[in-house]
Amino acid sequence: MQETIQPTNGLPHKNTAVQYNAFSYNINGEQVFLNSAAIHYFRMPKEEWREVLVKAKLAGMNCVDTYFAWNVHEPEEGQWSFEGDNDCGAFLDLCHELGLWVIARPGPFICAEWDFGGFPYWLNNKKDMKFRAYDKQYLTYVDRYMDRIIPIIREREINAGGSVILVQVENEYGYLETDEAARDYMLHLRDVMLERGVTVPLITCVGGAEGTVEGANFWSGADHHYNNLVQKQPDTPKIVTEFWTGWFEHWGAPAATQKTAALYEKRMLESLRAGFTGISHYMFFGGTNFGGYGGRTVGASDIFMVTSYDYDAPLNEYGRVTEKYNTAKRMSYFVNATENVLLSAVEGAAGSAALPQGFAARVREKGNERIWFVESSKDERETTSMTLPDGRTIPVTVGPHAIVPVIDRLQVEPGVYLTCNTYLLANELIDGQQTLMVYAENGQRSHIELESGQPIRVEDDGVRRQLLEGDRRVVFDLCHFQEAQFVQLTVGGKPYRIIVINKDSADRAWRIAGKNGSNWAIGYADFDLLADGTFRAALQDSDAEPILLGEWATLPGGQLAPYVYLQAPALEGWTSEACELSAAQGREASQPKAFSELGQPYGHLLYECDIDAGSESAANLVISRLEDTARVYVNGKQQALVQKVGAAAVEVRLAPNSKNRLQILVQNMGRLNFSPYLGEVKGIAGAVYADGQSVDLLGGWKHEDATVHLNEVNSIAGGSVIRRAFTVEAGLDRAVLVGAISGRLSINGKEIKLEGYQDWFLHHTLDISDYIQEGSNLIEMAYVKSPLQRLELLLSSSKNELGGWRIADVEQLNRKPYAGSTGAPAWHTVQFDKPELPADVNAKLKLRLTGMSKGTLWLNGINLGRYWQVGPQEDYKIPMAWLKERNELVLFDENGASPSKVRLLYDQASSRRWISIPSQPWL
């Protein structure tokens, strides 16, 4: 029986620096739009933190969202690590130094496609552990973790001189339980934080708790999520705690590049239109699942994360800017220029503006200031007309199925109002002039109106314009060229200017806040700030003429070619050794044991036993519990690669009338990072049988009078009962059902309850031995969806269980000369010198594993992660910070593939040349 504990009823403390209302968060007395970048310190070397955080700052982010990974900080029970790359306190301090607020998410569960959702592997060895539950044993360990992690966060709260403004309780618990069912558990975690001194507001995401503010996680459906939060918490700010900029990738699947930059922009506009006043871009920088930290997720048995966590994020795995980065930057600048309206706006009456058929508009308004969101249902870009509530008609150009913002009488400053039909990037003081910067696609036209109670004077420089209503209103009709245009004017004698640029120039625009106004650099492909305060800029092309606005020092003279050719170090002189497949010196056991039982968190295990074949030349093995991919050998020869796991049936060939050596090589491919059934065993755990049977249950189901095949598309109503018969031969007393099992399941009229079942899980391994009978059997379950990948029945006899197992860590196995043939594991080692690089490049190195099979790689003794050349990952990050003057690269390849085609290469952006801009103390 699980022990329980009683909840306390503590309520959040007040933090004077961080307040909130129904519209937004208020920090140090100022309403703010939270532009937050999700960045995980544990997915990159410490030396890369600054570059990534600076890039977030330059993209207009004012906040960083980070998880804290328990398994990183307590890899073995009682052994804590907060040094070097694991120094999360130093990460928070750097955020503060760079002027970035922090949303801290300590878990204890973090999901994040991270191994075990952040839980340390050794928790699996605790008997009857019930994860993410109101359970005394589990919460005892959670509280000990919080004793360590919360003080690091608390000491860096904004009132304590740091920049932590929000702390999250648990993570996405609403996917598992209702708020009511989760209450005791969530309140315990809330109170754990309060009792340890957290004073900033507490938040949750996907599921709430009393005394916390709930956020929403999504990519699409902004209106639905916004309305849901309004119903639950009408008086709190609405933020997107995870706005999914891309998606994770897993071995053998297509590249997850479906969320284009254009769609990313549209989804952000949908969120602004709905009324959200904070967006945390998950991920802004994804990084890498080094070591064994890549997780496993739901939907099938074999969805294991690749080593890259690039996520198709705005900053790629190497910290490079992408098209999405430029989109995020432009949108952040737009929000910054219009946030005085966005932060206090309510949804207005959309019908008060008129548009032709095929276009629609919704509006957010603050008094007479409005931002319209005009959406097209057309298949092509089109310029249409929009009549505003006061009768003014303006042109609007909208891309196919896109949204554009239209600004309607935005107060630029007291008494001055702007109307424009495209993006406003800047509305601020630059060089002592009030500056409005607008952008649109190249060749597109902008309609810009300025109104004031004071006289407006425009320099006559040939810019197309009309003056209306005397000198109190001016209308500009401007074309967006490759070259920027400057329109000079005065309003009431005060200098103003309008800077008109196209989208390409907006992508190359960089805003840096200064002491006396903002500073802009336009025309650079990339931008950076070094630790000594020096700015560096990557050249776009040789004839570019960058524009500097603000307090910049003079740039160095002379022209540089924008690119330089770099040659990556050659990998020559590989030494190879074959892995001797023998677990004779390993641990002995009557049944195979899991990784955690053997005190091994990650890596490879070799399971070995002997089979007396008798007169048989083949056997159908049944592995009753296998949670990772495995290679099966008989007498030293590889016979199968098992990929669909949970349980497996494998046919092997035997030498008759002799003893055969069976070996199963298993790599821990990552624990479930999100599931109602966390804590699955890794490797093989449980009996292995000879002479079993496999029955494919995807076909032959009955629904009423129709035959249903679950590997085909069907239109049956969800929840409908389907039935199928199967036969059990005499002597087969063990049965495992594996695959997409429904939550409503019965066998031979006996219901089988699946505690915690969720329809989206779609993978179970279920021992049904007590429910079967010799002869005919009937299985009934509720239809959920189709087509399904797998639903299989594995039958065996307890009399045929294999015993006498030997289990060994592959790294401890003996090695022998490498014959160059595939089929048996091998170790490959090569050395290379640290490359000498020009001072004016920012190189990033990667490894392309052409010709390899599956395994693990190390650099200078550091585990860089798993590899598997089934895609979509082709290249593997080699952190420059981990290079020495002389370096050693080691590959363990399960199939013994030759490394002759493996090579180092630089990413494309490594060839860009950078120039330095003299230091300015701005950031």
mmCIF file of C-alpha atoms in Angstrom, residues 607-611 621 632-635 652 660-664 688 802 805-806:
data_model
loop_
_atom_site.group_PDB
_atom_site.id
_atom_site.type_symbol
_atom_site.label_atom_id
_atom_site.label_comp_id
_atom_site.label_asym_id
_atom_site.label_seq_id
_atom_site.Cartn_x
_atom_site.Cartn_y
_atom_site.Cartn_z
ATOM 1 C CA TYR A 607 23.169 -10.489 -22.224
ATOM 2 C CA GLU A 608 24.334 -14.065 -22.767
ATOM 3 C CA CYS A 609 23.082 -17.607 -22.154
ATOM 4 C CA ASP A 610 23.284 -21.068 -23.705
ATOM 5 C CA ILE A 611 20.568 -22.937 -25.620
ATOM 6 C CA LEU A 621 12.543 -16.507 -28.992
ATOM 7 C CA VAL A 632 20.673 -10.776 -31.449
ATOM 8 C CA TYR A 633 23.620 -13.113 -32.056
ATOM 9 C CA VAL A 634 23.851 -16.893 -32.116
ATOM 10 C CA ASN A 635 27.308 -18.436 -31.906
ATOM 11 C CA VAL A 652 16.944 -17.415 -34.799
ATOM 12 C CA ASN A 660 24.348 -22.680 -28.868
ATOM 13 C CA ARG A 661 25.440 -19.401 -27.377
ATOM 14 C CA LEU A 662 22.699 -16.746 -27.480
ATOM 15 C CA GLN A 663 23.782 -13.122 -27.030
ATOM 16 C CA ILE A 664 21.666 -9.983 -27.025
ATOM 17 C CA VAL A 688 13.209 -14.990 -22.225
ATOM 18 C CA LEU A 802 16.034 -19.737 -20.679
ATOM 19 C CA TRP A 805 22.371 -15.620 -17.858
ATOM 20 C CA ARG A 806 25.617 -13.652 -17.856
#
